[in-house]
CSV table of C-alpha atoms in Angstrom, one decimal:
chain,number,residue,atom,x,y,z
C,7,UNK,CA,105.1,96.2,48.6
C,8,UNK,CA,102.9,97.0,45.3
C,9,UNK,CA,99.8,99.5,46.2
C,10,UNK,CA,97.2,97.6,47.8
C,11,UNK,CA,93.5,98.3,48.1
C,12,UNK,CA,91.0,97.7,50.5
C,13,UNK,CA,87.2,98.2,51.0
C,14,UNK,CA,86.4,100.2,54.7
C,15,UNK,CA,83.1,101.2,56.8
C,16,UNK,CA,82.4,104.9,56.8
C,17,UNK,CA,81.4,106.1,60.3
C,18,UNK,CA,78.5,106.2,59.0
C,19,UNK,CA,78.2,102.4,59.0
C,20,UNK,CA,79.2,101.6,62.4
C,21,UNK,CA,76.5,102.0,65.7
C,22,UNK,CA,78.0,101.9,68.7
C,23,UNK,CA,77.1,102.5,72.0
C,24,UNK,CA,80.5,101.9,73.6
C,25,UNK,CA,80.4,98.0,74.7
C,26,UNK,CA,78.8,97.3,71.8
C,27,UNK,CA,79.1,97.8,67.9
C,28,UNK,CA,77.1,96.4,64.8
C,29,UNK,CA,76.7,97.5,61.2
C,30,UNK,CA,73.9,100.4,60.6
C,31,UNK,CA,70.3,99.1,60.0
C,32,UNK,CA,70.1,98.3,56.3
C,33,UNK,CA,73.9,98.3,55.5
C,34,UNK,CA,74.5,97.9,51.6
C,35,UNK,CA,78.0,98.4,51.5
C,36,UNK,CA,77.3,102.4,49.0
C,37,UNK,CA,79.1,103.9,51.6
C,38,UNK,CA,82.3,102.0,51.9
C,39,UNK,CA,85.4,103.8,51.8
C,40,UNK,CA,88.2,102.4,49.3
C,41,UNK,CA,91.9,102.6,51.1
C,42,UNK,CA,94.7,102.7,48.7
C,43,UNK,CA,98.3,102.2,50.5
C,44,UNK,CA,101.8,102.4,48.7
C,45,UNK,CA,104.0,101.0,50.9
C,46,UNK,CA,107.7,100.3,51.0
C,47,UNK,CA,107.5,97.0,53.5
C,48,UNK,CA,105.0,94.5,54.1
C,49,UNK,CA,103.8,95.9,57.1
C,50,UNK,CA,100.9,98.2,57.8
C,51,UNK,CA,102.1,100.5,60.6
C,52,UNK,CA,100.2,102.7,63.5
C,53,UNK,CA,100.2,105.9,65.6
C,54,UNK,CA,102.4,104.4,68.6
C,55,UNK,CA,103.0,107.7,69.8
C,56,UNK,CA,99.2,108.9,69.9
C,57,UNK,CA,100.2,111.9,67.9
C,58,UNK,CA,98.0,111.8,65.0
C,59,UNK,CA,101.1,111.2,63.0
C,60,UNK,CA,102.1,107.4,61.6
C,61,UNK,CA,105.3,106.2,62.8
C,62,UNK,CA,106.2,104.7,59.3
C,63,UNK,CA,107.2,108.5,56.8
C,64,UNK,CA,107.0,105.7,53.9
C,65,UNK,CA,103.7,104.2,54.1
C,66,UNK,CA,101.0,107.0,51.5
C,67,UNK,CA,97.8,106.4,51.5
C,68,UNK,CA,94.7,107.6,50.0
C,69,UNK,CA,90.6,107.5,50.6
C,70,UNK,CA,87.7,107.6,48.4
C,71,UNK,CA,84.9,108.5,49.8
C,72,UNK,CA,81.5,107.1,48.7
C,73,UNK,CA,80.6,110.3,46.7
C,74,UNK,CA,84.3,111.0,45.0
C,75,UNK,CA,85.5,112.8,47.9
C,76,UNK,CA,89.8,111.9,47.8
C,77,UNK,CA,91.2,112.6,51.3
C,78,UNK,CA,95.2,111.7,51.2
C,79,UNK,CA,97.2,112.0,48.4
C,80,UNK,CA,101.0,110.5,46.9
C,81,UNK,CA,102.7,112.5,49.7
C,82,UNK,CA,100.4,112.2,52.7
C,83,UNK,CA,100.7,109.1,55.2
C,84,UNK,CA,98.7,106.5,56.2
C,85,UNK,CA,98.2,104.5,59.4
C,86,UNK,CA,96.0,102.6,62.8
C,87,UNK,CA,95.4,105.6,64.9
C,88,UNK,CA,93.8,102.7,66.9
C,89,UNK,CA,91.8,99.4,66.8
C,90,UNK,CA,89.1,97.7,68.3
C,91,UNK,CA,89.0,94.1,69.3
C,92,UNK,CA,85.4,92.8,68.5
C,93,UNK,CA,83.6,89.3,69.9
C,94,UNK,CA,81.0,88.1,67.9
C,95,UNK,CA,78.1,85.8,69.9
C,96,UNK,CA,79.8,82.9,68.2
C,97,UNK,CA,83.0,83.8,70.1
C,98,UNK,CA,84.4,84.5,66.9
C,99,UNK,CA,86.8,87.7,67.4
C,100,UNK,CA,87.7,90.4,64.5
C,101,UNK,CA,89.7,93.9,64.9
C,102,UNK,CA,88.7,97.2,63.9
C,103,UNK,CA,91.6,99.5,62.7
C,104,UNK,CA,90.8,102.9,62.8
C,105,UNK,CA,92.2,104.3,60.1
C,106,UNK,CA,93.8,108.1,59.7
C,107,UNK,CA,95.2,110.1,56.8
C,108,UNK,CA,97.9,112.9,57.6
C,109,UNK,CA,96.4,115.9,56.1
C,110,UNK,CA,99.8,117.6,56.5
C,111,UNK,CA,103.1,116.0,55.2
C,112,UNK,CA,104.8,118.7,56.7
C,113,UNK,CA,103.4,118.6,60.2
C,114,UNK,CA,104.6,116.2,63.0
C,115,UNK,CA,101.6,116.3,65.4
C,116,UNK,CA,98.2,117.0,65.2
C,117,UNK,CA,96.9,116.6,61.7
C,118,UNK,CA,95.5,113.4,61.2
C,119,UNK,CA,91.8,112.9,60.0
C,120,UNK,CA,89.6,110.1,60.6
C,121,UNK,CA,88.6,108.1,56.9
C,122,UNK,CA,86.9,104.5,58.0
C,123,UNK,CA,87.1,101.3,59.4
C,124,UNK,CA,89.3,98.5,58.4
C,125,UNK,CA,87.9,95.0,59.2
C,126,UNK,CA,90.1,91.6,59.4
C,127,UNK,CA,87.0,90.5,57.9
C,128,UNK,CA,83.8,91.6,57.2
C,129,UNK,CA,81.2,92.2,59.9
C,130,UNK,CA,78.2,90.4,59.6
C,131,UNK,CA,74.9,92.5,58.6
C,132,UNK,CA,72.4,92.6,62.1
C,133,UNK,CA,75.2,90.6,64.3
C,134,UNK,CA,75.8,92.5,67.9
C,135,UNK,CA,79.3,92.4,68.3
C,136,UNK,CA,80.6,92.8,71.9
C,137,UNK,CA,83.5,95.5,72.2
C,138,UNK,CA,86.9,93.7,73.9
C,139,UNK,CA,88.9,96.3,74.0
C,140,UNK,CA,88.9,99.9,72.6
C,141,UNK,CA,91.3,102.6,71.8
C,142,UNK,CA,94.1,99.7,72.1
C,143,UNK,CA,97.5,101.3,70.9
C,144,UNK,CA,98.5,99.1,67.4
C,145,UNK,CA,101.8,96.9,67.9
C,146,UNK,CA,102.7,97.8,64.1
C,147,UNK,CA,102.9,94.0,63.6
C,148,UNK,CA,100.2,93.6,61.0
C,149,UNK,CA,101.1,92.6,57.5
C,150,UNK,CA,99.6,92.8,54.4
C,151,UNK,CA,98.9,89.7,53.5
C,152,UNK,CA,97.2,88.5,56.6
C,153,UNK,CA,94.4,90.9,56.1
C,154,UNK,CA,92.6,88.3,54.9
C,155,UNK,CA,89.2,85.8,55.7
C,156,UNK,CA,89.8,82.2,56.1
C,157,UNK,CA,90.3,79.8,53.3
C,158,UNK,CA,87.2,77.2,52.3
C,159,UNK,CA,86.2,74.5,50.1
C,160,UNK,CA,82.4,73.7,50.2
C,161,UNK,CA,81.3,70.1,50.6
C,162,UNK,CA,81.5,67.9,48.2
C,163,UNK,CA,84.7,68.6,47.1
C,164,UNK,CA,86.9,66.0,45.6
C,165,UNK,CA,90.3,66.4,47.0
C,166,UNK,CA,92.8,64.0,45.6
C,167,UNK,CA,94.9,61.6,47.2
C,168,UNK,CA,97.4,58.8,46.7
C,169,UNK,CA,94.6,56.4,46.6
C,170,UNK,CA,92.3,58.8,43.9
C,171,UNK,CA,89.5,61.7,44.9
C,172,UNK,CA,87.9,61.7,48.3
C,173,UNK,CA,85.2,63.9,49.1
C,174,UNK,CA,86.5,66.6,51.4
C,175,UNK,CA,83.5,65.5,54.3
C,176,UNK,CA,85.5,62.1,54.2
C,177,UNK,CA,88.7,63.3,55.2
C,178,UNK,CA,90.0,62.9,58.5
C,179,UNK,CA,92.9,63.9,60.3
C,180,UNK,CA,96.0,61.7,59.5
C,181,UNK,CA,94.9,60.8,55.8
C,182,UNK,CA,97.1,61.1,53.3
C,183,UNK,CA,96.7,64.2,50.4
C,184,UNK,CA,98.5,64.7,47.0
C,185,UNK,CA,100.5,67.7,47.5
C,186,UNK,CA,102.9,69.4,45.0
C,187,UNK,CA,105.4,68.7,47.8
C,188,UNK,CA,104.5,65.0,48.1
C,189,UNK,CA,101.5,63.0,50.2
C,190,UNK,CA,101.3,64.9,53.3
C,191,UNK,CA,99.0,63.6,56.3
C,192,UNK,CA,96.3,66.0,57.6
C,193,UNK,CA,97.1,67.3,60.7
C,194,UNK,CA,93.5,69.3,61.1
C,195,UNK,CA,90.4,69.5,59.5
C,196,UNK,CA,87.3,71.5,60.4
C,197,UNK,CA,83.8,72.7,59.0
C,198,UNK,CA,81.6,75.8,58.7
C,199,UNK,CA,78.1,75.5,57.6
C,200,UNK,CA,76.1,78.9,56.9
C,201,UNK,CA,72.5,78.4,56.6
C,202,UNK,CA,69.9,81.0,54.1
C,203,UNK,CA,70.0,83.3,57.0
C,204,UNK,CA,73.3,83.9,57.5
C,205,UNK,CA,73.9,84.0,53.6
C,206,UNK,CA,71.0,86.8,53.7
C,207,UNK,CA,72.9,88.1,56.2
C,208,UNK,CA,76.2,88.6,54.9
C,209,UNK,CA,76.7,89.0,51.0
C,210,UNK,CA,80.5,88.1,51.3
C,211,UNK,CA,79.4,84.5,52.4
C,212,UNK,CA,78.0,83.2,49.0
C,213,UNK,CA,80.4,81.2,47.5
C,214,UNK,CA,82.4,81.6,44.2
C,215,UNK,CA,82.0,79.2,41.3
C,216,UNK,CA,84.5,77.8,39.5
C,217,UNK,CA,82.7,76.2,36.3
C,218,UNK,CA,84.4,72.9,34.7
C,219,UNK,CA,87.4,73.7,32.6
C,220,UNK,CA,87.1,77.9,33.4
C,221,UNK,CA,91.0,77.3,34.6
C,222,UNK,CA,92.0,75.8,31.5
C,223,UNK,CA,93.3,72.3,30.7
C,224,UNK,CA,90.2,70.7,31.4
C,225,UNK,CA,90.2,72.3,34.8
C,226,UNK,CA,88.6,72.0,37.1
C,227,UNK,CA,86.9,68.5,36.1
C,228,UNK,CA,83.7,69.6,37.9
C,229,UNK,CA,82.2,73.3,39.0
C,230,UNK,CA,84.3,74.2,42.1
C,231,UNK,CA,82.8,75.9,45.3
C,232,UNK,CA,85.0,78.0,47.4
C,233,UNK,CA,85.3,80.7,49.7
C,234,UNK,CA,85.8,84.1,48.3
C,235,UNK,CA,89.2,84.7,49.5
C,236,UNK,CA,90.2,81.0,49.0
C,237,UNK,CA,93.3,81.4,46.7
C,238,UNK,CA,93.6,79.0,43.4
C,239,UNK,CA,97.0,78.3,41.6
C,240,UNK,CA,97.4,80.7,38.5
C,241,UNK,CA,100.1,79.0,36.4
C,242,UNK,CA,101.2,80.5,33.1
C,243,UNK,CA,103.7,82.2,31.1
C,244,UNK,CA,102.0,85.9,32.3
C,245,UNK,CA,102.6,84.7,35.8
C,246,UNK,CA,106.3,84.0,34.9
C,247,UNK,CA,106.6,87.5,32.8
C,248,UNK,CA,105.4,89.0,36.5
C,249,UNK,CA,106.7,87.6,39.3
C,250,UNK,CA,109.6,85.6,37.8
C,251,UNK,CA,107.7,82.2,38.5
C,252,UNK,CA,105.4,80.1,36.7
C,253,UNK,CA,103.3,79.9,39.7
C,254,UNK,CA,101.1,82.3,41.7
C,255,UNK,CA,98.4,82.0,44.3
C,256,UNK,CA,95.3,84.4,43.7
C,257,UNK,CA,92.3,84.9,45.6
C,258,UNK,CA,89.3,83.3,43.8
C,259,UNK,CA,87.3,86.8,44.2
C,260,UNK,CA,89.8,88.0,41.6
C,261,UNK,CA,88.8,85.3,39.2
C,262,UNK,CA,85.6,86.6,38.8
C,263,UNK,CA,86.7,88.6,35.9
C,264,UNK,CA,87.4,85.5,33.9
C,265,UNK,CA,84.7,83.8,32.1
C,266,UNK,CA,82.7,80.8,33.5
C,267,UNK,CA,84.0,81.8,36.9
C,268,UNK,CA,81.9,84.0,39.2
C,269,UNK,CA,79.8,84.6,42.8
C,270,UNK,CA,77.1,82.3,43.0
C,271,UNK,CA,73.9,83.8,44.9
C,272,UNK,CA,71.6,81.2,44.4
C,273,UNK,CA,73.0,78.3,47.1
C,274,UNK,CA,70.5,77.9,49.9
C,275,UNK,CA,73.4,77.5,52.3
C,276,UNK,CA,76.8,76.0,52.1
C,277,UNK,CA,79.4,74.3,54.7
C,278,UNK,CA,83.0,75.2,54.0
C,279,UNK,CA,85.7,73.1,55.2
C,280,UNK,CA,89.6,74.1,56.0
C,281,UNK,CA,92.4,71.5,55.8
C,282,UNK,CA,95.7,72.5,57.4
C,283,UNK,CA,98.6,70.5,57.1
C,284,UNK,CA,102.6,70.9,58.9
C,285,UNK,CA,102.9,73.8,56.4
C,286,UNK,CA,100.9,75.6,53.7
C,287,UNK,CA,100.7,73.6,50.3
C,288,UNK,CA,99.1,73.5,47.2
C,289,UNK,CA,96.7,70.3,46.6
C,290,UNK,CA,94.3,69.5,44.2
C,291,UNK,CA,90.2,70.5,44.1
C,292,UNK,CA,88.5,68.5,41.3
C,293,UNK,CA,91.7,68.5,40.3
C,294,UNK,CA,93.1,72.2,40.0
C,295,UNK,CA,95.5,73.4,42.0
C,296,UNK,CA,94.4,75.0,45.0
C,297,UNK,CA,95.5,76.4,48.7
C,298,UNK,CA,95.4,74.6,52.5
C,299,UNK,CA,94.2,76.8,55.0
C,300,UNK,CA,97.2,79.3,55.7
C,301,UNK,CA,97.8,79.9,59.3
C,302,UNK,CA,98.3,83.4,59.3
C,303,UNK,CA,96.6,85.3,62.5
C,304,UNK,CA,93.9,87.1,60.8
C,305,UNK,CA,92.8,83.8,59.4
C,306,UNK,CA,93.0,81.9,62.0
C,307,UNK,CA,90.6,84.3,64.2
C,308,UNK,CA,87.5,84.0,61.7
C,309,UNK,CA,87.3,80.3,62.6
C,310,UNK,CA,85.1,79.3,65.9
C,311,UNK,CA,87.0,79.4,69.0
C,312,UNK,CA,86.7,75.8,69.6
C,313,UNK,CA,88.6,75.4,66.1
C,314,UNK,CA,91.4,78.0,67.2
C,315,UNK,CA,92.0,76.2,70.1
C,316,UNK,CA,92.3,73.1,68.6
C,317,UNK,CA,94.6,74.4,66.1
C,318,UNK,CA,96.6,75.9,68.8
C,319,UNK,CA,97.2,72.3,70.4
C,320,UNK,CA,98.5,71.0,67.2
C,321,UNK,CA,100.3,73.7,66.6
C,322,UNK,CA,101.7,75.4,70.0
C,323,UNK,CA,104.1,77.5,67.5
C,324,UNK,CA,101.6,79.5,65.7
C,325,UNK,CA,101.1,81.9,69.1
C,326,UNK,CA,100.2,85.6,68.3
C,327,UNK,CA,103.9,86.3,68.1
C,328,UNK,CA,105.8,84.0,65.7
C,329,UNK,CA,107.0,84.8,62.4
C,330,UNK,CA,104.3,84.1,59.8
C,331,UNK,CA,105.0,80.7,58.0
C,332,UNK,CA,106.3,80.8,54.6
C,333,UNK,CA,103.2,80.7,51.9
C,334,UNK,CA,103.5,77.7,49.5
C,335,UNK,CA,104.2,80.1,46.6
C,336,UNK,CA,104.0,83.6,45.2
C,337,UNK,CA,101.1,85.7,46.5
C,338,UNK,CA,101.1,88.6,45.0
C,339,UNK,CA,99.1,91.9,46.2
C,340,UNK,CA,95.4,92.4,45.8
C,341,UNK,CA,96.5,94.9,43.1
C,342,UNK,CA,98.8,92.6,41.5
C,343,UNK,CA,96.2,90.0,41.6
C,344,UNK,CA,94.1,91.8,40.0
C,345,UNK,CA,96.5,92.7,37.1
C,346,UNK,CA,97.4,89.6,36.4
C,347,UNK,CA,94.3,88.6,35.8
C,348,UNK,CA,93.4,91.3,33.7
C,349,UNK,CA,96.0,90.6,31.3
C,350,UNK,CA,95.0,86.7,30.8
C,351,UNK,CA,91.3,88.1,29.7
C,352,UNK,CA,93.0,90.6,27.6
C,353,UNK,CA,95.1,87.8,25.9
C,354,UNK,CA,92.4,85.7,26.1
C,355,UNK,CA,95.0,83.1,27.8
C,356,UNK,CA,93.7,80.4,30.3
C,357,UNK,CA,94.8,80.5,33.7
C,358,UNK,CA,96.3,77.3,33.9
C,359,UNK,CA,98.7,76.2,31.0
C,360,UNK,CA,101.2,73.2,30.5
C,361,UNK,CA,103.0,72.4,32.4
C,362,UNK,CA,101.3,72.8,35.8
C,363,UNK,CA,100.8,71.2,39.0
C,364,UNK,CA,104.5,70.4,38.8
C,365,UNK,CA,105.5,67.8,41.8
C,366,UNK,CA,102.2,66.2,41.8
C,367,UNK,CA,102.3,62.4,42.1
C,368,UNK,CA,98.9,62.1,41.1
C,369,UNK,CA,96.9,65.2,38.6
């Protein structure tokens, strides 16, 4: 696995009084804590041995402290000394890993040190959450790539099917979508709406915009709402250079970097809406090619119970200890992502180039 990077709560973010936890009074995110892992697998080992010593001698890692301060280094390992399973009032649950640095390559007990917190997904700012479970020993079964929020279109979207666009609040289970695998029927569909509060709330919320034809070929044919971590098909000769495909799935946070695309603050609220169908596919938002919602654990646990549980009748296979399914193409690492995208704005290259959306019976 590339290095990967991911933004942490200091202790100094997190109040707890031991059943409970919530972000400090007048959180601003100045003293997150930016984790850097170089890894060798696609899993993000713990301390199963309570030792203050990973289990996995391949798995470096690094912290940078809010005011410069590097803890870790290329030689010193990374890992979940524990983790914390947190209910929101919404019955929404998210983990806490606890994250350590071995201070001493050399030693095998004993010389771990405490750098941050490591969401599933961000906590939201004045939200009590209610402490499950604490201390809880990590099954070092937590990959990469399902560190991850849940995957949205906003309402209003036109998704296309066999019989032309549909807005996405018209779908219904059973319909028919345009996917490049063929028309697939939805097997689920839910919605989320967060009102001014809870965008006020929690910054992470507001949606990204992608502006009509930032992607390239005319693409998107109208501005495009979506979640921040909802990933959009990158399709160009870069991405082939890469990966060895024409075809890669990025986050549209990354995006931002490119111009016309970026996080849009001024929406008084917004209701996002996952589709999931018998696997994860790429379909078409005003027409650019975008993700379904990918049923990987950490996603699945920031929708609302009552969602989960439906999802978990339609699909009995996706319990908490089955293989992840198979993503509909290349998704590369955060890092990755964002190099990729860096080198299109360097090149001044669009996102999206001819030919794309290959497989699509209607584009």
């Amino acid at each position: 696995m590339p290095v990967t990077n991911y933004e942490m709560y200091s202790a100094a973010d997190i109040v707890s009084d031991g059943t409970t936890l919530r972000l400090v009074d007048g959180y601003d995110g100045s003293n997150d804590v930016l984790l850097t892992v170089d890894d060798d697998d696609d899993i993000f080992e713990g301390d199963l041995n309570r030792d203050d010593d990973g289990n996995d001698t391949n798995q470096f890692g690094t912290a940078t402290l809010s005011d410069g301060t590097i803890i870790g280094g290329p030689t010193t390992t990374v890992y979940s000394e524990s983790q914390i399973l947190l209910t929101a009032p919404d019955g929404t649950t998210i983990t806490l890993q606890v994250i350590e640095i071995d201070s001493d390559p050399n030693s095998t007990i004993g010389s771990g040190i405490f750098v941050g917190y490591l969401p599933s997904v961000p906590l939201q700012k004045g939200v009590v959450y209610t402490a499950l479970s604490r201390n809880t020993i990590p099954d070092n079964s937590l990959e990469y790539r399902t560190i991850e929020g849940a995957v949205c279109f906003a309402r209003g979207t036109l998704i296309t099917t066999p019989d032309g666009p549909v807005p996405i609040e018209d779908l219904i289970a059973g319909m028919m979508v345009e996917t490049r695998t063929g028309p697939q029927p939805i097997r689920w569909i839910g919605a989320r709406h967060y009102d001014a509060d809870a965008l006020a709330a929690n910054d992470r919320l507001h949606p990204v915009r992608i502006r009509q034809g930032s992607l390239g070929l005319n693409l998107p044919r109208r501005d495009l709402l979506v979640s921040r971590q909802h990933r959009m098909l990158v399709s160009s000769p870069i991405a082939e250079r890469m990966y060895g495909t024409r075809d890669a799935l990025v986050a549209a946070i990354r995006l931002t970097d490119m111009p016309g695309i970026d996080i849009d603050p001024t929406v008084a609220g917004v209701e996002y809406f996952h589709i999931l169908f018998d696997d994860h596919q790429v379909i078409l938002a005003e027409g650019a090619p975008s993700e379904s919602l990918y049923t990987g654990p950490q996603a699945l646990r920031t929708l609302e119970p009552e969602m989960q549980e439906e999802i978990a009748t339609i699909f009995p296979q996706l319990a908490e200890d089955a293989p992840l399914p198979e993503p509909a193409c290349v998704v590369p690492s955060r890092t990755s992502q964002k190099r990729l995208i860096m080198r299109h704005r360097k090149n001044g290259h669009d996102l999206l180039s001819a030919p794309v959306a290959q497989g699509f019976a209607t584009a």
